[in-house]
Short mmCIF file of C-alpha atoms and ligand atoms in Angstrom, two decimals:
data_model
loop_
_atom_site.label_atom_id
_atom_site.label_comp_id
_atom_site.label_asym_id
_atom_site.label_seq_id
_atom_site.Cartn_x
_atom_site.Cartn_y
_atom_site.Cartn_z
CA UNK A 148 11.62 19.79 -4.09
CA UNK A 149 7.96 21.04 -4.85
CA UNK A 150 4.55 22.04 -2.92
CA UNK A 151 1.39 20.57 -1.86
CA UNK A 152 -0.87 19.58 -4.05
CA UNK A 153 -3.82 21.45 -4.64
CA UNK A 154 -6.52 18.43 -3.89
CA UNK A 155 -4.34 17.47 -0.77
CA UNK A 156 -4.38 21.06 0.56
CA UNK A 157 -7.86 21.68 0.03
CA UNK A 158 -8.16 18.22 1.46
CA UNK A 159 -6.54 18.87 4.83
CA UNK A 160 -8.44 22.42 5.06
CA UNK A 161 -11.68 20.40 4.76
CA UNK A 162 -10.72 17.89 6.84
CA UNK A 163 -9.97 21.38 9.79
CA UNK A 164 -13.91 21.60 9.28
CA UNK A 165 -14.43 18.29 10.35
CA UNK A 166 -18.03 17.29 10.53
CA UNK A 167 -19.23 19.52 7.10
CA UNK A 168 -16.71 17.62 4.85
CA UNK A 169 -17.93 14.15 6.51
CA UNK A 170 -21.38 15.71 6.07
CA UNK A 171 -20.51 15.95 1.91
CA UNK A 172 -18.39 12.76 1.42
CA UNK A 173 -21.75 10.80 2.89
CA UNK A 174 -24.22 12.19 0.90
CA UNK A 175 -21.76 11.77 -2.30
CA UNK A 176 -21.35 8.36 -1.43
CA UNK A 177 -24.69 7.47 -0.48
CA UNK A 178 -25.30 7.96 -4.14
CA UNK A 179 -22.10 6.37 -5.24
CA UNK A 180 -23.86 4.60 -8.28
CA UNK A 181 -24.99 7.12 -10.13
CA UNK A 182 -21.39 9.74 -9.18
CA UNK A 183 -19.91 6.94 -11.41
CA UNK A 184 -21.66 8.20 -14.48
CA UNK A 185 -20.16 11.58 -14.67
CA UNK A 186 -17.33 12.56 -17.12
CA UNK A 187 -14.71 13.36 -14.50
CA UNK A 188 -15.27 9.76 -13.22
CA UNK A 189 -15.02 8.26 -16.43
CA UNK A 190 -11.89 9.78 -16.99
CA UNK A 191 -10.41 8.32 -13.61
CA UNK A 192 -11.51 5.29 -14.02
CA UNK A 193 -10.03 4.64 -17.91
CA UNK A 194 -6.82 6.31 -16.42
CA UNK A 195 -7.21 3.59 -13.68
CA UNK A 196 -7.87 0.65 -16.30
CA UNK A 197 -4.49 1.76 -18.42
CA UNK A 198 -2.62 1.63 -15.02
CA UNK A 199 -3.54 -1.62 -14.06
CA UNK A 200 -2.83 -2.33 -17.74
CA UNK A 201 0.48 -0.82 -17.37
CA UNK A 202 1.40 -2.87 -14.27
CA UNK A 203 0.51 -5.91 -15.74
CA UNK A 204 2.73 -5.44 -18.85
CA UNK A 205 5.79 -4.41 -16.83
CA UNK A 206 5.38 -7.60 -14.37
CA UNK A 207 5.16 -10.07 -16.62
CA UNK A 208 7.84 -8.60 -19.47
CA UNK A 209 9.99 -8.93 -15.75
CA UNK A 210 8.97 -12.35 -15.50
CA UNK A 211 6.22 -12.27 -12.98
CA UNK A 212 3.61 -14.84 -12.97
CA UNK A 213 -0.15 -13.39 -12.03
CA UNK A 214 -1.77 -15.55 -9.64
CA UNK A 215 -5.24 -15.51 -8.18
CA UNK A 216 -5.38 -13.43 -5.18
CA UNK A 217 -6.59 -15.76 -2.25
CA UNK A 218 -9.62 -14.08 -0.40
CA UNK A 219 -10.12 -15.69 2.44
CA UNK A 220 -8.11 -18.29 5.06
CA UNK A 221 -7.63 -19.33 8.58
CA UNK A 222 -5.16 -16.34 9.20
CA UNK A 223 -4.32 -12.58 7.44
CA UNK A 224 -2.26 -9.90 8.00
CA UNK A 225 -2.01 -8.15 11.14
CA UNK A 226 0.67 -5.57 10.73
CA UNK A 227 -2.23 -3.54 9.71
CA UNK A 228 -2.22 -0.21 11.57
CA UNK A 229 -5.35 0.29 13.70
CA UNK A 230 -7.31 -1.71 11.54
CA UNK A 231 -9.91 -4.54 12.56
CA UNK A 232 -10.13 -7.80 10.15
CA UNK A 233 -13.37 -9.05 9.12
CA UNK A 234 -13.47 -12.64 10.47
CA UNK A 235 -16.57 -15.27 10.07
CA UNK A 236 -17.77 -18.53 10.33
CA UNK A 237 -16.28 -21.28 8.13
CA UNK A 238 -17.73 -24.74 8.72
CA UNK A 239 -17.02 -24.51 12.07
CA UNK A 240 -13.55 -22.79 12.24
CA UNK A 241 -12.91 -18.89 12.40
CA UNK A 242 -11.49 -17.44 8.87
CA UNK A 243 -10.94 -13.87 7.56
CA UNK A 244 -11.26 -11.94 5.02
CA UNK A 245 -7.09 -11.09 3.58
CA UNK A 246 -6.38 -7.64 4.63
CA UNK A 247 -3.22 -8.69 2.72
CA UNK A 248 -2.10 -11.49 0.93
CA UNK A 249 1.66 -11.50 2.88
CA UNK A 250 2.04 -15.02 4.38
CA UNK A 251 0.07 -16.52 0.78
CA UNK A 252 2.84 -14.14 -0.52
CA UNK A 253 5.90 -16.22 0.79
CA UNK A 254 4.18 -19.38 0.02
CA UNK A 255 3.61 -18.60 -3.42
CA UNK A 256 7.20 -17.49 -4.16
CA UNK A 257 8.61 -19.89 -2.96
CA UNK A 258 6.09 -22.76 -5.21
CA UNK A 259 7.07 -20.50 -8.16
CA UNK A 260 9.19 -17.94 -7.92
CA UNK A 261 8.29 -14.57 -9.24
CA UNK A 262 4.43 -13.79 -8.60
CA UNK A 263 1.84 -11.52 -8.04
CA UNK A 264 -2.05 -11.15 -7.30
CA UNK A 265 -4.57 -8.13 -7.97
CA UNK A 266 -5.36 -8.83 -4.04
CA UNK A 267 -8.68 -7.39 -2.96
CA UNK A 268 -8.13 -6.19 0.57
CA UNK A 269 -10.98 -5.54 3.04
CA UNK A 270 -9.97 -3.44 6.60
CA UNK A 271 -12.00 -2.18 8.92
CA UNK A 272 -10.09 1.49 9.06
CA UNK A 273 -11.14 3.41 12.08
CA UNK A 274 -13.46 5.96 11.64
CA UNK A 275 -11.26 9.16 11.84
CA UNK A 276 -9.53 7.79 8.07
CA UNK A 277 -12.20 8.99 6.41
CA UNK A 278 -10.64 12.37 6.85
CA UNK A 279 -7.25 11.51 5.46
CA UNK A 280 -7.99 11.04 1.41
CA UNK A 281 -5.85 7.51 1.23
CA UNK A 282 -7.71 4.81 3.12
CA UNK A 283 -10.75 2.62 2.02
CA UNK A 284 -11.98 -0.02 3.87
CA UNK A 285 -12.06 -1.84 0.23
CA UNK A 286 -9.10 -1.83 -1.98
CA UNK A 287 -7.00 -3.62 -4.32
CA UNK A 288 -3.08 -3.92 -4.07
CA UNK A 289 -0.83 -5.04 -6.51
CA UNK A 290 0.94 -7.98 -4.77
CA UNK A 291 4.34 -8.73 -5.89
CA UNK A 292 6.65 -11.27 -4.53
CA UNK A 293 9.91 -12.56 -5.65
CA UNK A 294 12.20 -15.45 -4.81
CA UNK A 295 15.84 -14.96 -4.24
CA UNK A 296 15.06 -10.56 -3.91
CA UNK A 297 16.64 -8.66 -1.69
CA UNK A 298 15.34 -5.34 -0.48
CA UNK A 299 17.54 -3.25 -2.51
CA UNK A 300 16.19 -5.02 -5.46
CA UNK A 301 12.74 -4.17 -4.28
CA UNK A 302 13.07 -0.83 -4.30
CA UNK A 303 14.50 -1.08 -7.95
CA UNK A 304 11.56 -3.09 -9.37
CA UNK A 305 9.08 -0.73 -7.61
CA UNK A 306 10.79 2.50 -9.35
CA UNK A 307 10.91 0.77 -12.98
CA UNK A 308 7.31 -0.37 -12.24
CA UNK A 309 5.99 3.26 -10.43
CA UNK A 310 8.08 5.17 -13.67
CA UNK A 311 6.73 2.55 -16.44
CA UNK A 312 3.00 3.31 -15.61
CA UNK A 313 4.03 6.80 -15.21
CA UNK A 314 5.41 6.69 -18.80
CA UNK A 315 2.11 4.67 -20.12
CA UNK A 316 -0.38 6.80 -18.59
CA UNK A 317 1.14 10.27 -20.04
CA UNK A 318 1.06 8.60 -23.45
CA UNK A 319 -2.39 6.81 -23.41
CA UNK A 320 -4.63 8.62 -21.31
CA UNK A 321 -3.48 12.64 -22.21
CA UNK A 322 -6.63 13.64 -22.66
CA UNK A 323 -8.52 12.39 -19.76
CA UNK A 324 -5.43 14.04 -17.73
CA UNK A 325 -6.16 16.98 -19.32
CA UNK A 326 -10.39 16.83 -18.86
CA UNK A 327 -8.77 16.18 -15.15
CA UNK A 328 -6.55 19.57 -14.91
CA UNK A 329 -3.88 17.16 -14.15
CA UNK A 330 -0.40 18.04 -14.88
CA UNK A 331 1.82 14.64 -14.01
CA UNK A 332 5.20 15.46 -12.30
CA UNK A 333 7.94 14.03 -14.52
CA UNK A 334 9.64 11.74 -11.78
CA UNK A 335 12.89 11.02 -13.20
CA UNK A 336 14.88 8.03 -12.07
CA UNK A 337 16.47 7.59 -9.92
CA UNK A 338 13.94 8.08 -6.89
CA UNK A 339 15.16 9.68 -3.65
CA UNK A 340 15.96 7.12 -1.00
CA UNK A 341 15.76 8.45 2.85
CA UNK A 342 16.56 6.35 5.68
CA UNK A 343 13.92 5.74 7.98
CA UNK A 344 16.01 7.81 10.71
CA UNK A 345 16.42 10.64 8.09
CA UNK A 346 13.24 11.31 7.74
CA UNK A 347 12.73 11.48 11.13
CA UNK A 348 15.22 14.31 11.12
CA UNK A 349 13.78 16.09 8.12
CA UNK A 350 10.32 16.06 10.01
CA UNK A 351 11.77 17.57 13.18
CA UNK A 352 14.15 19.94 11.19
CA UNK A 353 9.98 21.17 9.85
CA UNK A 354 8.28 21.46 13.26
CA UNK A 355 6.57 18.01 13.02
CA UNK A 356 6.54 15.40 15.95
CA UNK A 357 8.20 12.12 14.98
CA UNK A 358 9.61 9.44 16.59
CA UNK A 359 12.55 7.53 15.74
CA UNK A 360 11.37 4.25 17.02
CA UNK A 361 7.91 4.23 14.83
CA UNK A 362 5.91 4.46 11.27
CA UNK A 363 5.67 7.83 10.40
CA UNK A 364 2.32 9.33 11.05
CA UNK A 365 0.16 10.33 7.87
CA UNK A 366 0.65 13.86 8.69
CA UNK A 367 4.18 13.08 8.46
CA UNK A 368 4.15 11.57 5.70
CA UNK A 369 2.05 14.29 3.84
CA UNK A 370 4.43 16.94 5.09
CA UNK A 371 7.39 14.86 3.46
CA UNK A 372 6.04 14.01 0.46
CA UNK A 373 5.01 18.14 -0.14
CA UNK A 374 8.83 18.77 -0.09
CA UNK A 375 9.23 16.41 -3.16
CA UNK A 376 8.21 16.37 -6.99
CA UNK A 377 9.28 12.81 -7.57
CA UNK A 378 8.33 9.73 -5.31
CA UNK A 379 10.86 8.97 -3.60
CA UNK A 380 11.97 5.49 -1.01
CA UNK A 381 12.30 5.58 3.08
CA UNK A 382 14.11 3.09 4.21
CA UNK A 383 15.57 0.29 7.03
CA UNK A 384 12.42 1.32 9.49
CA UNK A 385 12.74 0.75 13.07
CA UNK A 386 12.21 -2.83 14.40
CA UNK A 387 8.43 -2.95 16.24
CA UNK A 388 7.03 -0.41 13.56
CA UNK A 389 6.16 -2.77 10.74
CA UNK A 390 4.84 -6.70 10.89
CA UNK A 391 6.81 -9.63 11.93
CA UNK A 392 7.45 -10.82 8.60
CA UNK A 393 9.57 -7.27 7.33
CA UNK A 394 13.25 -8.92 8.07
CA UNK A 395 15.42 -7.56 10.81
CA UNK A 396 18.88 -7.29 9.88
CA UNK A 397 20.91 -9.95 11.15
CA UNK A 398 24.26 -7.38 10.89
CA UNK A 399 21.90 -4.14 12.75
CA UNK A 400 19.78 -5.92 15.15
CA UNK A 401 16.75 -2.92 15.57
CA UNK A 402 16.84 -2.15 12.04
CA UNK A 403 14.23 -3.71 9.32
CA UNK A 404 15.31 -4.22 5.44
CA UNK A 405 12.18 -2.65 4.26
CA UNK A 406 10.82 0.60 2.85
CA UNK A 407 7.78 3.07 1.48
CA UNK A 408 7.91 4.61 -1.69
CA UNK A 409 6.07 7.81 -1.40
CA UNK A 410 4.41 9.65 -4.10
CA UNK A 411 4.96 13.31 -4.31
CA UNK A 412 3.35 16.17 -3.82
CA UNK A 413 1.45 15.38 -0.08
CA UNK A 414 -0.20 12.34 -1.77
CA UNK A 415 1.75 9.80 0.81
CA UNK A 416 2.30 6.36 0.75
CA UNK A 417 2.40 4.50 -2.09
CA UNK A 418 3.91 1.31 -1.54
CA UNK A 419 5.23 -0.59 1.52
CA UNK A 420 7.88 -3.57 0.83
CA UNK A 421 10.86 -5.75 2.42
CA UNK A 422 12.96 -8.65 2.54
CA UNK A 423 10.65 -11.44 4.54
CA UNK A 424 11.69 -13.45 7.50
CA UNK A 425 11.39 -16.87 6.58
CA UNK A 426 13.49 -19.13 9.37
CA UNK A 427 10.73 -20.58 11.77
CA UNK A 428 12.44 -19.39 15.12
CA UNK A 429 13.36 -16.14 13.68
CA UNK A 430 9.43 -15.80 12.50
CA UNK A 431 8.28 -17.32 16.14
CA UNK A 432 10.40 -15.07 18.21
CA UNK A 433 9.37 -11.45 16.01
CA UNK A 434 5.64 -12.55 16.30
CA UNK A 435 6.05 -13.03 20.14
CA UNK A 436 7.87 -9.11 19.90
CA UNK A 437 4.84 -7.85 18.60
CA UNK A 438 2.45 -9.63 20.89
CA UNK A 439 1.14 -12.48 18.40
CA UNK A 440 0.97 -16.19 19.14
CA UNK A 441 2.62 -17.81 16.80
CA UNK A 442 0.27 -20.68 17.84
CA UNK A 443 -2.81 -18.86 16.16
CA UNK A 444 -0.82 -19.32 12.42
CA UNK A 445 -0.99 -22.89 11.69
CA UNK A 446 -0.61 -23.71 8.43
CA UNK A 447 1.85 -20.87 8.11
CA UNK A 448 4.01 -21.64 11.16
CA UNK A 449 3.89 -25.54 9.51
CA UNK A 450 5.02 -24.34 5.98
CA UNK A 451 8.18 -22.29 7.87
CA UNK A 452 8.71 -25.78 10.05
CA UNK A 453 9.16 -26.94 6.47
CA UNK A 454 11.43 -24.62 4.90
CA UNK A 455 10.66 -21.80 2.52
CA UNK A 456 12.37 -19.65 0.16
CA UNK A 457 13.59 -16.39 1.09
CA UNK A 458 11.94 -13.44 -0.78
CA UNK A 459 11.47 -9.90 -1.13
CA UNK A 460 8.00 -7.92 -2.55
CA UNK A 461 6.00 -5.04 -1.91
CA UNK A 462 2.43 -4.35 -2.21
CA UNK A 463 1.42 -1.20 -4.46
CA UNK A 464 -2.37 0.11 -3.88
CA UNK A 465 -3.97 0.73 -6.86
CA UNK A 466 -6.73 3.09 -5.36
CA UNK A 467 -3.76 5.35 -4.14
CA UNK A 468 -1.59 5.15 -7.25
CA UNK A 469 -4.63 6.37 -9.23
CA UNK A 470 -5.61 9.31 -7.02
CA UNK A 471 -1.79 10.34 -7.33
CA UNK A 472 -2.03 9.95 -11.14
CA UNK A 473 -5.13 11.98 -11.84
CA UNK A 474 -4.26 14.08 -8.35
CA UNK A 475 -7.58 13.26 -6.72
CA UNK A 476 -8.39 15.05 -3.36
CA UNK A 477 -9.32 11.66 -1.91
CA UNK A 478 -9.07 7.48 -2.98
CA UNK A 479 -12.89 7.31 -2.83
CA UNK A 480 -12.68 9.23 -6.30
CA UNK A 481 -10.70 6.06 -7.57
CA UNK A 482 -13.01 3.33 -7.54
CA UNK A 483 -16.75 2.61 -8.17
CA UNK A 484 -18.66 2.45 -5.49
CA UNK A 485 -16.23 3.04 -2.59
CA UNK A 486 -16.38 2.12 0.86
CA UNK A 487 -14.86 4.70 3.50
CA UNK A 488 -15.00 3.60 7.03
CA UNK A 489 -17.85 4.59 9.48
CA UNK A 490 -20.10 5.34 5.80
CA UNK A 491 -22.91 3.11 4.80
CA UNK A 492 -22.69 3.57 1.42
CA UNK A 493 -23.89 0.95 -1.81
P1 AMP B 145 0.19 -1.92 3.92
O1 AMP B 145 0.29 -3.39 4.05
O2 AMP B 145 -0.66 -1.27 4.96
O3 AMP B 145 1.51 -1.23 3.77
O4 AMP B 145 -0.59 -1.69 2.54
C1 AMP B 145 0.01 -1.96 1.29
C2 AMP B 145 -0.40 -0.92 0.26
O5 AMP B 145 -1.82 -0.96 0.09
C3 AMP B 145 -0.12 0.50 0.75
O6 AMP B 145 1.15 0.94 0.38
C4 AMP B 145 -1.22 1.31 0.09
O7 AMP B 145 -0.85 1.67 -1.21
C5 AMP B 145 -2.38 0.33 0.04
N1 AMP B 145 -3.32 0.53 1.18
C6 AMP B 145 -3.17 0.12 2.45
N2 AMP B 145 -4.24 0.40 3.21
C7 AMP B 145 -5.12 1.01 2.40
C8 AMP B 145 -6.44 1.54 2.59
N3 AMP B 145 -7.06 1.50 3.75
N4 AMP B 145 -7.06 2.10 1.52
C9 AMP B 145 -6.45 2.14 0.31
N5 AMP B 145 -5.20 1.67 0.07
C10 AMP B 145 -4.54 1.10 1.09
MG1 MG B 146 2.26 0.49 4.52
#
């Protein structure tokens, strides 16, 4: 068990003030291309490039084929909290931008097997995330997908692959950690792993409002993830809190075999992942749960009609996993030029 961060406490004492932080992350970003050319931000950015380095290595020694991330189609994600797609004119039909690569995801596994993209997401974030230090309207998840996977072994490859750039990043990039005033937590295996309803407990056992039948908020989650040094796994989420395509199990009908891995130290989320539901009427039926018409995903809805492979995979966002690894106070540190939402920034 540790304490907040630093960055994350300042970060939520700024964010108290409101309007003057807002007032000083706009006029940062407004010059976002020269910001870029300062030491500090060199440093991130090589501890970023050995990171994505470091994932790459550890997916493909596990057998993972890298794929090229689809961009746009007909449909995306929309398990995507408060968030509004970007959708546009394509010959004649409306397509959108991925704000995740999930139903190319399934497809892909089950064409191959063991896969993942570098998946440039766009998601029009409401306005108010500009205060929290984790979202971008622009980002890049790793997007990892695997045949045959269960959830449990989800959660495995995450923790070999969170610990293995861990591992690389300590060794190759000490001194831009140390130019950073970083000092990495050692997060040794094996991770915590909470269930969903635990954590609900924890939270209310703290003072916090949470409710069993939904995501945790992000305050939540910050508050959690101060109480640990290591990330650590919550688990089996409540059915109706996550998209139609995390699996219900069949054996606890209202329970979903997916999970978050958390980082530490109030940084928050760090991945999401779960076994997919891949029957057509099981797919058909969750969608209509969560107010979607299964109607609207064509090609995907045909591909299920079909048959696919069942699978398992998480998404890992590299923005996030950077800020944690140089402990940034916010993810617009952890890219060049970033976009935060309600900013007009390069
Ligand atoms: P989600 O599908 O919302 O669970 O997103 C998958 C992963 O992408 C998350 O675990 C984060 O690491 C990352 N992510 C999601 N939304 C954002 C965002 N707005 N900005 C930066 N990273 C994000
Ligand atoms: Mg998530």
């Amino acid at each position: 068990m540790g304490g907040m961060h630093p960055s994350v406490a300042g970060l939520i004492e700024e964010a108290r003030e409101g309007e003057s932080f807002l007032g000083r992350l706009e006029s940062r970003l407004s010059r976002s291309y020269s910001s870029a050319r300062g030491e500090r931000s060199r440093a991130v950015l090589r501890v970023q490039a050995v990171a994505l380095r470091a994932i790459r290595d550890f997916l493909d020694s596990r057998g993972f084929l890298e794929l090229l991330p689809p961009i746009i189609g007909p449909v995306t994600d929309p398990g995507i909290r408060g968030a509004r797609q970007v959708s546009f004119d394509y010959y004649g039909r409306e397509y959108r931008v991925m704000s995740s690569a999930i139903l190319y995801k399934q497809a892909a596994a089950t064409a191959l097997g063991r896969i993942y993209f570098v998946s440039p997401n766009v998601r029009l974030e409401p306005p108010e995330t500009a205060l929290t230090g984790r979202h971008l309207t622009e980002f890049v998840q790793v997007d990892v997908e695997a045949a045959g996977m269960d959830y449990l072994g989800a959660m495995d490859l995450a923790e070999d692959l969170i610990r293995h750039v861990i591992r690389a990043v300590r060794e190759e990039s000490a001194r831009e950690l140390e130019a950073l005033g970083r000092e990495l937590p050692e997060c040794a295996a094996p991770f915590p792993r909470i269930p969903h309803r635990e954590a609900v407990g924890i939270l209310r056992s703290m003072g916090l409002e949470a409710d069993g039948g939904s995501e945790i908020s992000w305050e939540g989650e910050v508050a959690l993830s101060s109480r640990f040094d290591t990330p650590f796994f919550v688990y089996d989420y409540p059915a109706g809190s996550r998209g139609f395509y995390d699996r219900e199990d069949p054996d606890r009908p209202g329970i979903l075999r997916d999970f978050d891995a958390l980082y530490p130290e109030g940084f928050g989320e760090a991945v999401s992942g779960a076994e997919r539901e891949y029957e057509y009427e099981r797919v058909a039926a969750r969608m209509r749960d969560s107010g979607e018409d299964p109607s609207r995903y064509g090609w995907y809805m045909e591909m299920l009609r079909e048959g696919i492979e069942p699978s398992a995979g998480f998404g890992i966002g590299v923005e996030r996993l950077t800020r944690f690894l140089c402990g940034l106070e916010g993810v617009w540190e952890a890219r060049f030029c970033p976009k935060v939402a309600g900013i007009h920034s390069p």
